[in-house]
CSV table of C-alpha atoms in Angstrom, one decimal:
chain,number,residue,atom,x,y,z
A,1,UNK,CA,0.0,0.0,0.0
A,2,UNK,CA,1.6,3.1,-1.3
A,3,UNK,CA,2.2,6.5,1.6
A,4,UNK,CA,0.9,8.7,-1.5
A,5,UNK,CA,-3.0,7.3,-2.6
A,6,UNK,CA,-4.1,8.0,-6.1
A,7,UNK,CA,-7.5,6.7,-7.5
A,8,UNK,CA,-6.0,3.3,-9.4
A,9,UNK,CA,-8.3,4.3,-12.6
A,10,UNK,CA,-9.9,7.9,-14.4
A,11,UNK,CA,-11.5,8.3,-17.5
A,12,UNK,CA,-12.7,10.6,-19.6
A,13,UNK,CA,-14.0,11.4,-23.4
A,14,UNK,CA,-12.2,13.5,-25.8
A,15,UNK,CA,-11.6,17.0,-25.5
A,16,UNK,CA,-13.0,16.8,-22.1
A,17,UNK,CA,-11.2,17.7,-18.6
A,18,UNK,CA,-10.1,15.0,-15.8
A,19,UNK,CA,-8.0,15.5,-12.5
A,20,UNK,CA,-5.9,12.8,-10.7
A,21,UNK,CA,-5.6,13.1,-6.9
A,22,UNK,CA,-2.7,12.6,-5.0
A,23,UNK,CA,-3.4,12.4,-1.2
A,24,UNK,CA,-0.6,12.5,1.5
A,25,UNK,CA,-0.3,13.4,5.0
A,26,UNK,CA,1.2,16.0,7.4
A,27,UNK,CA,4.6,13.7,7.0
A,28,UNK,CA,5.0,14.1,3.6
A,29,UNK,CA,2.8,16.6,1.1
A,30,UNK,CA,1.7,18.5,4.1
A,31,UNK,CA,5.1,18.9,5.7
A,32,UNK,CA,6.0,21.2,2.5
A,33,UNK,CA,7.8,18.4,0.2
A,34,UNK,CA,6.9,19.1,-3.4
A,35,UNK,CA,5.2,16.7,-5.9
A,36,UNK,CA,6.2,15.5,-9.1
A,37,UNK,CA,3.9,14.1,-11.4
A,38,UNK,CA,5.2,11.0,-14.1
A,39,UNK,CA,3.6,10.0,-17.3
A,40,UNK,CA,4.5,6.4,-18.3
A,41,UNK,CA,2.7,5.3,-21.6
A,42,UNK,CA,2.3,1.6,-22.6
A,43,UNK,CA,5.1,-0.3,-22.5
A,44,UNK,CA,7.6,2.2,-21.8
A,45,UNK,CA,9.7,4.2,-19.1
A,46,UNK,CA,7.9,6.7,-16.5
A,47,UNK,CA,8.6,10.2,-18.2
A,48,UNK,CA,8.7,13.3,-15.6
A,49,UNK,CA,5.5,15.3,-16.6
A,50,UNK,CA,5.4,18.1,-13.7
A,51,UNK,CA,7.9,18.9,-11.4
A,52,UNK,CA,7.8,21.2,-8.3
A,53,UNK,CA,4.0,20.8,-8.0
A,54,UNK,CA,3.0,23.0,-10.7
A,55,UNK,CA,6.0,23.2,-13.6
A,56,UNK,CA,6.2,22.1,-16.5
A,57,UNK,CA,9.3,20.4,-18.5
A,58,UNK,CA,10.0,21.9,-21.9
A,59,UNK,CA,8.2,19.7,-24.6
A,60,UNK,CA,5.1,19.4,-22.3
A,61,UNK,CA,1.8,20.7,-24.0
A,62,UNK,CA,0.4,22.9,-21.2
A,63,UNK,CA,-3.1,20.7,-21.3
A,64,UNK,CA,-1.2,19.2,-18.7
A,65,UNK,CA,-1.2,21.1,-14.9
A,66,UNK,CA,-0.4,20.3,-11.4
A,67,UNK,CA,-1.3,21.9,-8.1
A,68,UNK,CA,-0.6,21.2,-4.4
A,69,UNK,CA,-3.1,22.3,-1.3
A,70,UNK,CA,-2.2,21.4,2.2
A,71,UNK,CA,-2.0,17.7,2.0
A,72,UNK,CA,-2.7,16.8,-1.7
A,73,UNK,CA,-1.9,17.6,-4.9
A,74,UNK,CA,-3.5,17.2,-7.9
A,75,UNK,CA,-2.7,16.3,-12.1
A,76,UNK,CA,-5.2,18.1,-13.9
A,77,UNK,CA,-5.6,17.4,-17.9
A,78,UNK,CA,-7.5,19.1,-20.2
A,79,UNK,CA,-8.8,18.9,-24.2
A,80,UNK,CA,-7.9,15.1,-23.2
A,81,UNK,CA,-6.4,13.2,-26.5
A,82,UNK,CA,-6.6,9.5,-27.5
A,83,UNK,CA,-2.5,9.7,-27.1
A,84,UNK,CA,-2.6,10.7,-22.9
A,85,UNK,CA,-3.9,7.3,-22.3
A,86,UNK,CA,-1.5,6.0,-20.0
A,87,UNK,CA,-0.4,5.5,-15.9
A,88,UNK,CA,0.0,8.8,-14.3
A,89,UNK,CA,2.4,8.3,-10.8
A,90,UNK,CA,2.8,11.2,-8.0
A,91,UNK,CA,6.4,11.7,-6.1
A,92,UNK,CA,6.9,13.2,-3.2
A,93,UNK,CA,9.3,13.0,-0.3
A,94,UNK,CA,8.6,12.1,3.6
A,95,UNK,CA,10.1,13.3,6.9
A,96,UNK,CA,12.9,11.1,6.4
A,97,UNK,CA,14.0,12.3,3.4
A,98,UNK,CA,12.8,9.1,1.8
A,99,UNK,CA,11.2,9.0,-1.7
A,100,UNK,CA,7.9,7.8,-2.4
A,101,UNK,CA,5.7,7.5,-5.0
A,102,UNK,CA,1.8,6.9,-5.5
A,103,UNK,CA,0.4,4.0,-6.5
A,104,UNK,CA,-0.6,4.8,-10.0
A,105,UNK,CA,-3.8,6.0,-12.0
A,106,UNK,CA,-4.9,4.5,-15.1
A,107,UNK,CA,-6.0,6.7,-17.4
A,108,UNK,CA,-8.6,5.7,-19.9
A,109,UNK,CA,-9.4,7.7,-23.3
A,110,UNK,CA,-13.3,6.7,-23.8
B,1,UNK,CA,21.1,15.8,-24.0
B,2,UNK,CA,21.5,13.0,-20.5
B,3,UNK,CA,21.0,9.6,-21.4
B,4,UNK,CA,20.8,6.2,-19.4
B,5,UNK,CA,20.8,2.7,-19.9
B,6,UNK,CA,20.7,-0.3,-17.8
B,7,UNK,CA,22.4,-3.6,-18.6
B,8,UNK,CA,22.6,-7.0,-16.5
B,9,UNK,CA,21.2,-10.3,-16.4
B,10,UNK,CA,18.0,-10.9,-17.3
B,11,UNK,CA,17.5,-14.2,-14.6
B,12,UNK,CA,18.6,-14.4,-11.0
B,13,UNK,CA,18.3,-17.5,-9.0
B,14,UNK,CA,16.8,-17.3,-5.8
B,15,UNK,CA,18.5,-16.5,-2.6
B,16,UNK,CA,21.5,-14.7,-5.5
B,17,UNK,CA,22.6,-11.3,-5.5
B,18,UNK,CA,20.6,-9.7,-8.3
B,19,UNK,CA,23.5,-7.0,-10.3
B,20,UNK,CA,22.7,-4.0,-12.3
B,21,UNK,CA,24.6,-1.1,-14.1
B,22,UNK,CA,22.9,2.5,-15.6
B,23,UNK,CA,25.9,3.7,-18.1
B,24,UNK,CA,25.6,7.6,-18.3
B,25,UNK,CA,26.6,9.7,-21.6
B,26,UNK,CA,25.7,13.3,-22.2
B,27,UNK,CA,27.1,13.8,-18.6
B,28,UNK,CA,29.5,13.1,-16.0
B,29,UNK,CA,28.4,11.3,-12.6
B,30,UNK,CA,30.6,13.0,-10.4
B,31,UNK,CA,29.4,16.6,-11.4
B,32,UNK,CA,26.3,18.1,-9.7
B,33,UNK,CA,23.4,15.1,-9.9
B,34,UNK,CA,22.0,12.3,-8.2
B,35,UNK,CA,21.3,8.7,-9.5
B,36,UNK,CA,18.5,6.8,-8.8
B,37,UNK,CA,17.5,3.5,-9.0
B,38,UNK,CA,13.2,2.7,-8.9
B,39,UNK,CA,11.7,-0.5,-9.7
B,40,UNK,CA,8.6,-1.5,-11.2
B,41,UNK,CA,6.7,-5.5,-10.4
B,42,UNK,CA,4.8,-6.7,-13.3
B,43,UNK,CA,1.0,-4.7,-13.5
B,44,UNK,CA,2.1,-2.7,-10.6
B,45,UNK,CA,3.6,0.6,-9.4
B,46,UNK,CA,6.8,2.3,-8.6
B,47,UNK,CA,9.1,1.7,-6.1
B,48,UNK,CA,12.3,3.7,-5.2
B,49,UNK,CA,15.3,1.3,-4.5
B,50,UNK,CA,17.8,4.5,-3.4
B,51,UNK,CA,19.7,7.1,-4.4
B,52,UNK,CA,23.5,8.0,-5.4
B,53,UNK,CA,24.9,11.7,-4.6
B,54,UNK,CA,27.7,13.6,-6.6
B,55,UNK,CA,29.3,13.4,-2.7
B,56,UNK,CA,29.4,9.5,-3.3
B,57,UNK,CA,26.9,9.8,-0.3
B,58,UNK,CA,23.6,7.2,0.0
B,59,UNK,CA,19.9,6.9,0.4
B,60,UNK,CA,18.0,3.5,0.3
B,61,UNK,CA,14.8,2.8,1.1
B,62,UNK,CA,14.0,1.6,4.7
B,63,UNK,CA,12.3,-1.4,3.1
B,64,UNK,CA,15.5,-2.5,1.2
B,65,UNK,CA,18.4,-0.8,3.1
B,66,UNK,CA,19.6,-4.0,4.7
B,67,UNK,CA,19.7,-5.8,1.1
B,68,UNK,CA,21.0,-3.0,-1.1
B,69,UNK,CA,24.1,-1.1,-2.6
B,70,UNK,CA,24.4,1.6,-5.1
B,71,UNK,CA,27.8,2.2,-5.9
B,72,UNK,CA,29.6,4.2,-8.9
B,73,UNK,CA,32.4,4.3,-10.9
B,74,UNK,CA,33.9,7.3,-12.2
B,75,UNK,CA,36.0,6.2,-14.5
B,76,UNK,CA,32.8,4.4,-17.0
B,77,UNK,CA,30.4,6.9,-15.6
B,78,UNK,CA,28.3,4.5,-14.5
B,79,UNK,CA,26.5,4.0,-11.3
B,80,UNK,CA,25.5,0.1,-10.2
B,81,UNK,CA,23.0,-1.7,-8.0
B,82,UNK,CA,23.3,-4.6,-6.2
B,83,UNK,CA,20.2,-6.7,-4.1
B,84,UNK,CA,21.1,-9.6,-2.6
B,85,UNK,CA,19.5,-12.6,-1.1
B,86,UNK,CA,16.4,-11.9,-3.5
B,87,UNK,CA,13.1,-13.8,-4.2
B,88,UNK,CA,10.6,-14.0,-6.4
B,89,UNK,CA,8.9,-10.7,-5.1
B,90,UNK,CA,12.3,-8.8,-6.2
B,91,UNK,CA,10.9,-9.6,-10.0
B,92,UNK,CA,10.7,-6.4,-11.8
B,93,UNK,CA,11.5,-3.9,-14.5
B,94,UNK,CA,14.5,-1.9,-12.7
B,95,UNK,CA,14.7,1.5,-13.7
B,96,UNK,CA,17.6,4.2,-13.4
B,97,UNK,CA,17.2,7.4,-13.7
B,98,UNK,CA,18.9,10.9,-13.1
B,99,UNK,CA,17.5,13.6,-10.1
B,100,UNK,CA,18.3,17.0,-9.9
B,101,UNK,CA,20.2,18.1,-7.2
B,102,UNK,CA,18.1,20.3,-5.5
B,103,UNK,CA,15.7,19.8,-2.3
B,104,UNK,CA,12.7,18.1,-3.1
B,105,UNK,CA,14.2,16.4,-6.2
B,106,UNK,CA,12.4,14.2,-9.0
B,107,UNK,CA,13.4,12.0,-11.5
B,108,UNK,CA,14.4,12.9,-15.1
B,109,UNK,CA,15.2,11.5,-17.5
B,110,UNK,CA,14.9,7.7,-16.9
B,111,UNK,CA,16.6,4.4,-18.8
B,112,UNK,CA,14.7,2.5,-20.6
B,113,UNK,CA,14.2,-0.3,-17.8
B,114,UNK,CA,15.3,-3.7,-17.8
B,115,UNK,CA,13.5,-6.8,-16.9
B,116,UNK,CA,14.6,-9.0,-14.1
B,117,UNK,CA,13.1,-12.2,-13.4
B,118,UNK,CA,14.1,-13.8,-10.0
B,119,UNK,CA,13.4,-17.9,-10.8
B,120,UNK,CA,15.0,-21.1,-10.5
């Protein structure tokens, strides 16, 4: 059972507008720690999709955004494409310095 | 442009010490970065294994610590993990992966990923 919970699976129709959650606790995400967010597509490597709660790598279309509030964070995707199907992962760090990850959300493209 | 990949053996026999190395190009290991190594069971999620400093310094996971060494080697530029006494549960795609060194640091870019299969 993963410190950071994520719904396992979202979905949503083309062009439309899903969020992934990202719950922590006052030992990790609400101690202050940011939160990363990973893409990982079928069959391939976790690829870093927001870093720092809320930034964006270059090459990343800005329909992708992240946000953090007290002791969550949250992915938020919009004008949602066939192509974003994939598992979304949080990262975040806890009061030992140690990493941890969420558990995964499946993204389905209706 | 930073890129890794992973190389080792595909199959470790139980109770063996399961051996892995990320080759770096595009950068040197001893400058300003961490290494990391993550790991990934078949249909499930991710796991950090621990974490390499520019210092030479270590992080592992409290869940692994007693079983695992990242080491590196300055002169390949390449970092290397080894878990010993492993079992089948230690069956995964093993990921390494580059982190920024600065507080609060994530993972970019990653390796490919290599499967290991822990059977007899």
């Amino acid at each position: 059972q993963s410190v950071l919970t994520q719904p396992p699976s979202v979905s949503g129709a083309p062009g439309q507008r899903v969020t992934i959650s990202c719950t922590g606790s006052s030992s990790n995400i609400g101690a202050g720690y940011d939160v990363h967010w990973y893409q990982q597509l079928p069959g391939t490597a976790p690829k870093l999709l927001i870093y720092g709660n809320s930034n964006r790598p270059s090459g990343v279309p800005d329909r992708f955004s992240g946000s953090k509030s007290g002791t969550s964070a949250s992915l938020a995707i919009t004008g949602l494409q066939a192509e974003d199907e994939a598992d979304f992962y949080c990262q975040s760090y806890d009061s030992s310095l140690n990493v941890i990850f969420g558990g995964g959300t499946k993204l389905t493209v209706l | 442009q930073v890129q890794l990949q992973e190389s080792g053996p595909g199959l470790v026999k139980p109770s063996e010490t399961l051996s892995l190395t990320c080759a770096v190009s595009g950068y040197s290991i001893s400058s300003a970065y961490y290494w990391g190594w993550i790991r990934q069971p078949p249909g499930k999620g991710l796991e950090w294994i621990g974490s390499l400093f520019h210092s030479g310094g270590t992080s592992y996971n409290p869940s692994l610590k007693s079983r695992v060494t990242i080491s590196e080697d300055t002169s390949k530029n390449q970092f290397s993990l080894r878990l010993s006494s492993v079992t089948a549960a230690d069956t995964a795609v093993y990921y390494c992966a580059g982190q920024s060194a600065v507080a609060d640091n994530w993972f970019d870019p990653w390796g490919q990923g290599t499967l290991v299969t822990v059977s007899s």
